[in-house]
Short mmCIF file of C-alpha atoms in Angstrom, two decimals:
data_model
loop_
_atom_site.label_atom_id
_atom_site.label_comp_id
_atom_site.label_asym_id
_atom_site.label_seq_id
_atom_site.Cartn_x
_atom_site.Cartn_y
_atom_site.Cartn_z
CA MET A 6 60.16 220.62 48.05
CA ARG A 7 61.57 217.27 48.89
CA GLY A 8 64.87 215.25 48.76
CA VAL A 9 68.29 215.55 49.97
CA PRO A 10 69.39 219.17 50.17
CA LEU A 11 71.88 220.36 47.33
CA GLU A 12 74.79 221.56 49.02
CA ILE A 13 76.25 224.93 47.37
CA ALA A 14 79.43 226.39 48.45
CA CYS A 15 79.53 230.17 48.10
CA ASP A 16 81.79 233.18 48.41
CA GLU A 17 81.81 236.92 47.51
CA SER A 18 84.26 239.50 46.28
CA GLY A 19 83.99 243.19 46.30
CA SER A 20 81.67 243.45 49.31
CA GLU A 21 81.81 247.06 50.82
CA GLY A 22 78.53 247.11 52.30
CA GLU A 23 76.42 249.97 51.12
CA LYS A 24 79.29 251.92 49.80
CA LEU A 25 78.70 251.52 46.17
CA ILE A 26 80.94 254.44 44.82
CA GLY A 27 84.43 255.72 45.83
CA GLY A 28 85.35 252.45 47.35
CA GLN A 29 87.98 249.99 46.42
CA THR A 30 86.11 248.04 43.89
CA GLY A 31 83.64 248.76 41.06
CA VAL A 32 82.04 245.44 40.90
CA PHE A 33 80.35 243.14 43.57
CA ALA A 34 80.46 239.32 42.79
CA HIS A 35 78.96 236.15 44.41
CA ALA A 36 79.63 232.81 43.24
CA GLY A 37 78.27 229.35 44.19
CA VAL A 38 79.62 226.01 43.11
CA ARG A 39 78.14 222.46 43.18
CA LEU A 40 81.10 220.39 43.95
CA SER A 41 81.67 217.47 46.48
CA LEU A 42 84.35 217.88 49.05
CA GLU A 43 86.37 215.27 47.14
CA GLU A 44 85.89 217.06 43.80
CA ALA A 45 86.83 220.49 45.22
CA ALA A 46 89.92 219.01 46.98
CA ALA A 47 91.11 217.48 43.65
CA CYS A 48 90.41 220.73 41.97
CA LEU A 49 92.80 222.48 44.43
CA VAL A 50 95.45 219.77 43.95
CA GLU A 51 95.44 220.34 40.21
CA LEU A 52 95.53 224.09 40.53
CA ARG A 53 98.69 223.80 42.75
CA ARG A 54 100.34 221.32 40.24
CA ARG A 55 99.62 223.80 37.37
CA ILE A 56 100.50 227.09 39.18
CA ARG A 57 103.36 225.78 41.18
CA SER A 58 103.68 228.69 43.66
CA PRO A 59 105.21 228.09 47.06
CA ALA A 60 102.35 230.11 48.65
CA VAL A 61 100.67 228.35 51.56
CA GLU A 62 97.22 229.73 50.59
CA TYR A 63 96.41 230.06 46.95
CA LYS A 64 93.88 232.91 45.95
CA ALA A 65 92.46 234.20 42.84
CA ASN A 66 95.45 236.64 42.30
CA HIS A 67 97.40 233.49 41.45
CA LEU A 68 95.31 232.57 38.55
CA LEU A 69 95.03 236.11 37.39
CA ARG A 70 98.78 236.54 36.82
CA THR A 71 99.86 236.69 33.17
CA LYS A 72 102.14 233.73 33.27
CA HIS A 73 99.17 231.53 34.43
CA ARG A 74 96.84 232.62 31.62
CA ARG A 75 96.46 228.96 30.56
CA VAL A 76 95.39 227.69 33.87
CA LEU A 77 92.84 230.53 34.23
CA GLU A 78 91.49 229.31 30.70
CA TRP A 79 91.36 225.95 31.84
CA PHE A 80 89.71 226.73 35.12
CA LEU A 81 86.95 228.58 33.46
CA GLY A 82 86.73 226.65 30.15
CA PRO A 83 84.54 223.69 29.06
CA LEU A 84 87.09 221.04 30.36
CA GLY A 85 87.54 222.85 33.80
CA PRO A 86 86.27 221.67 37.20
CA VAL A 87 83.51 224.22 37.55
CA HIS A 88 82.03 224.39 34.04
CA GLY A 89 78.32 223.72 34.03
CA ARG A 90 78.59 223.44 37.98
CA ALA A 91 78.73 227.18 38.97
CA HIS A 92 76.78 230.37 39.07
CA VAL A 93 77.93 234.00 39.36
CA TYR A 94 76.06 237.04 40.17
CA LEU A 95 77.49 240.44 39.24
CA VAL A 96 76.60 244.02 40.33
CA ASP A 97 77.83 247.10 38.55
CA LYS A 98 78.04 249.37 41.68
CA LYS A 99 77.87 252.53 39.82
CA ARG A 100 75.22 251.36 37.57
CA ARG A 101 73.17 250.25 40.50
CA LEU A 102 73.35 253.81 41.85
CA ALA A 103 72.49 255.40 38.55
CA ASN A 104 69.38 253.34 38.32
CA GLU A 105 68.26 254.51 41.77
CA LEU A 106 68.89 257.99 40.58
CA ARG A 107 66.72 257.43 37.50
CA ALA A 108 64.11 255.97 39.65
CA LEU A 109 64.07 259.07 41.85
CA VAL A 110 64.56 262.03 39.62
CA GLY A 111 63.93 260.64 36.07
CA PRO A 112 66.42 260.39 33.22
CA GLY A 113 67.12 263.97 32.72
CA LEU A 114 69.78 264.37 35.39
CA ARG A 115 73.32 263.43 34.47
CA PRO A 116 74.54 260.78 36.89
CA ASP A 117 78.01 261.99 37.31
CA ASP A 118 80.27 260.67 40.17
CA GLU A 119 79.79 263.71 42.58
CA LEU A 120 75.98 263.34 42.22
CA LEU A 121 76.08 259.55 42.71
CA ALA A 122 78.30 259.84 45.58
CA ALA A 123 75.92 262.21 47.34
CA LEU A 124 72.97 260.05 46.52
CA ASN A 125 74.91 257.06 48.04
CA ASP A 126 75.58 258.95 51.14
CA VAL A 127 71.90 260.23 51.53
CA LEU A 128 70.66 256.70 51.00
CA ARG A 129 73.10 255.14 53.58
CA THR A 130 72.48 257.63 56.27
CA ARG A 131 69.54 256.97 58.76
CA ASN A 132 69.59 260.54 59.96
CA ARG A 133 67.80 262.91 57.47
CA ARG A 134 69.34 265.96 58.95
CA GLU A 135 72.99 265.10 58.26
CA PRO A 136 74.97 267.13 55.61
CA ALA A 137 74.94 264.47 53.10
CA ALA A 138 71.15 264.96 52.58
CA GLY A 139 71.63 268.82 51.89
CA SER A 140 74.39 267.98 49.43
CA PHE A 141 72.38 265.63 47.38
CA PHE A 142 69.40 267.75 47.38
CA ALA A 143 71.35 270.87 46.44
CA MET A 144 72.30 269.18 43.28
CA ALA A 145 69.27 267.17 42.37
CA GLY A 146 66.58 269.70 43.32
CA ASP A 147 65.07 270.26 46.90
CA THR A 148 61.49 269.49 46.45
CA ALA A 149 59.27 267.90 48.88
CA GLU A 150 58.33 265.23 46.29
CA LEU A 151 61.93 264.23 45.96
CA ARG A 152 62.58 264.22 49.69
CA ALA A 153 59.58 262.05 50.04
CA LYS A 154 60.97 259.55 47.43
CA VAL A 155 64.29 259.45 49.00
CA GLY A 156 62.86 258.75 52.35
CA GLN A 157 60.72 255.89 50.96
CA ALA A 158 63.69 254.47 49.07
CA ARG A 159 65.95 254.65 52.11
CA ASP A 160 63.29 253.01 54.33
CA ALA A 161 62.37 250.39 51.78
CA LYS A 162 65.76 248.81 50.73
CA THR A 163 69.33 248.13 51.51
CA LEU A 164 72.02 249.19 48.98
CA ASP A 165 74.24 246.26 50.10
CA PRO A 166 74.00 243.64 47.31
CA LEU A 167 75.16 240.73 49.47
CA VAL A 168 71.62 239.60 50.84
CA PRO A 169 69.92 239.89 47.26
CA ALA A 170 72.82 237.91 45.69
CA ILE A 171 72.41 235.02 48.37
CA LEU A 172 68.72 235.12 47.76
CA ARG A 173 69.24 234.95 44.04
CA ALA A 174 71.63 232.16 44.55
CA VAL A 175 69.07 230.18 46.44
CA GLU A 176 66.45 230.74 43.77
CA TYR A 177 68.77 229.70 41.06
CA TRP A 178 70.01 226.53 42.56
CA SER A 179 66.47 225.50 43.83
CA ALA A 180 64.64 226.15 40.61
CA ARG A 181 64.51 222.32 39.76
CA GLY A 182 62.77 221.59 43.10
CA GLU A 183 65.58 220.44 45.09
CA PRO A 184 66.07 222.21 48.57
CA VAL A 185 69.28 224.02 48.75
CA PHE A 186 71.69 224.08 51.77
CA LEU A 187 74.27 226.75 51.51
CA VAL A 188 77.87 226.54 52.83
CA HIS A 189 79.00 230.11 52.83
CA ASP A 190 82.34 231.97 53.69
CA GLU A 191 82.06 233.73 57.08
CA GLN A 192 80.12 237.00 56.75
CA PRO A 193 79.97 238.93 60.17
CA SER A 194 77.48 241.36 58.54
CA LEU A 195 74.77 238.71 58.10
CA LYS A 196 72.87 238.58 61.35
CA GLY A 197 69.63 239.72 62.76
CA ASP A 198 67.07 240.67 60.23
CA ARG A 199 69.38 240.29 57.25
CA LEU A 200 70.08 236.54 58.33
CA ALA A 201 66.36 236.10 59.09
CA LEU A 202 65.46 237.30 55.65
CA ILE A 203 67.97 234.67 54.15
CA GLU A 204 66.71 231.86 56.22
CA SER A 205 63.08 232.60 55.30
CA SER A 206 63.98 232.10 51.52
CA PRO A 207 61.69 229.44 49.80
CA GLY A 208 63.98 226.67 48.73
CA LEU A 209 66.52 227.14 51.42
CA ALA A 210 67.03 224.03 53.64
CA GLY A 211 69.68 225.78 55.80
CA VAL A 212 72.96 227.84 55.78
CA LYS A 213 76.12 227.42 57.53
CA PHE A 214 79.03 229.78 57.64
CA VAL A 215 82.56 228.38 57.53
CA ASP A 216 86.12 229.71 57.42
CA SER A 217 87.00 229.21 53.72
CA ARG A 218 90.29 227.61 54.72
CA THR A 219 88.44 224.63 56.24
CA ASP A 220 86.19 223.69 53.24
CA PRO A 221 87.79 223.17 49.73
CA ARG A 222 84.36 223.80 48.02
CA VAL A 223 84.43 227.39 49.50
CA GLN A 224 88.01 227.71 48.48
CA VAL A 225 86.98 226.86 44.88
CA ALA A 226 84.19 229.42 45.06
CA ASP A 227 86.69 231.95 46.18
CA PHE A 228 88.85 231.22 43.18
CA LEU A 229 85.86 231.70 40.79
CA VAL A 230 84.27 234.81 42.45
CA GLY A 231 87.68 236.57 42.53
CA VAL A 232 88.48 236.07 39.02
CA ALA A 233 84.88 236.84 37.91
CA ARG A 234 84.98 240.17 39.58
CA ARG A 235 88.48 241.15 38.08
CA ILE A 236 87.29 239.90 34.55
CA ALA A 237 84.07 242.16 35.08
CA GLU A 238 85.94 245.16 36.39
CA ASP A 239 88.28 245.03 33.42
CA ALA A 240 85.47 244.92 31.06
CA LEU A 241 83.85 247.95 32.70
CA THR A 242 87.06 250.12 32.51
CA GLY A 243 87.59 249.34 28.77
CA ASN A 244 90.45 246.88 29.43
CA GLY A 245 88.46 243.87 28.99
CA ASP A 246 89.87 240.59 27.52
CA GLY A 247 87.50 239.22 24.93
CA ILE A 248 88.46 235.62 25.64
CA LEU A 249 88.13 235.70 29.37
CA THR A 250 84.87 237.63 29.15
CA GLY A 251 83.52 234.97 26.80
CA LEU A 252 84.72 232.24 29.20
CA LEU A 253 83.01 233.73 31.91
CA ALA A 254 79.65 234.51 30.22
CA PRO A 255 78.23 231.11 30.75
CA TYR A 256 78.55 231.36 34.60
CA VAL A 257 76.92 234.94 34.91
CA ASP A 258 73.30 234.95 36.14
CA SER A 259 70.70 236.45 33.80
CA GLU A 260 69.44 238.74 36.57
CA SER A 261 72.73 240.09 37.31
CA ARG A 262 72.81 243.91 37.58
CA TRP A 263 75.26 244.26 34.96
CA ASP A 264 74.33 245.26 31.36
#
């Protein structure tokens, strides 16, 4: 892989580590945008001109207000600043857990919230004697085979969708053979083995973590990822907006753990 690295600015929304149920958000979203510093700065200026809020720092919530609906449609639409130049990876957290449950016990056990919460607890803990383990096995069936499967799943993977999302972003943006350099919003959890895994990703030329307030490209990614998560969560809860869902669709990665 040769050439000047393609700089992609990234941010996430809805990250709660390995807690996939019972948290503040039902969807995890990660977005990357391919904009120059000048293009991103111009986008922010235009958003300020259209929104006209006195706020010092603009966030996705400004775009999501009903009175700014036309601005949101412009931002996501074909004439907007990120159309064809952005990528969004979505994870339905509860569905992710339900898939883990089916892999462990088969399709016969109904994945209600109580059972999924117990599964989440047992997969998060590193101490197999903690009460969380007993709660899950009491509901799912306390067999040696299931305990072995749970142990293997716990040792083999992390439930946190952040690292897989970043790895997918690198894979997506480097698909045409260009090396990718990520400029990512600060993530204190990305260190040690987690950071090493990202840095070893084929196609990655490097990664830099920045305060989003210092890089307009990351600020644009913050706008996109915030509205993407809200649109997706509304769709999941039956309050979806067909127009906004349709505008978001071209950005959503085909490998999202979504539908």
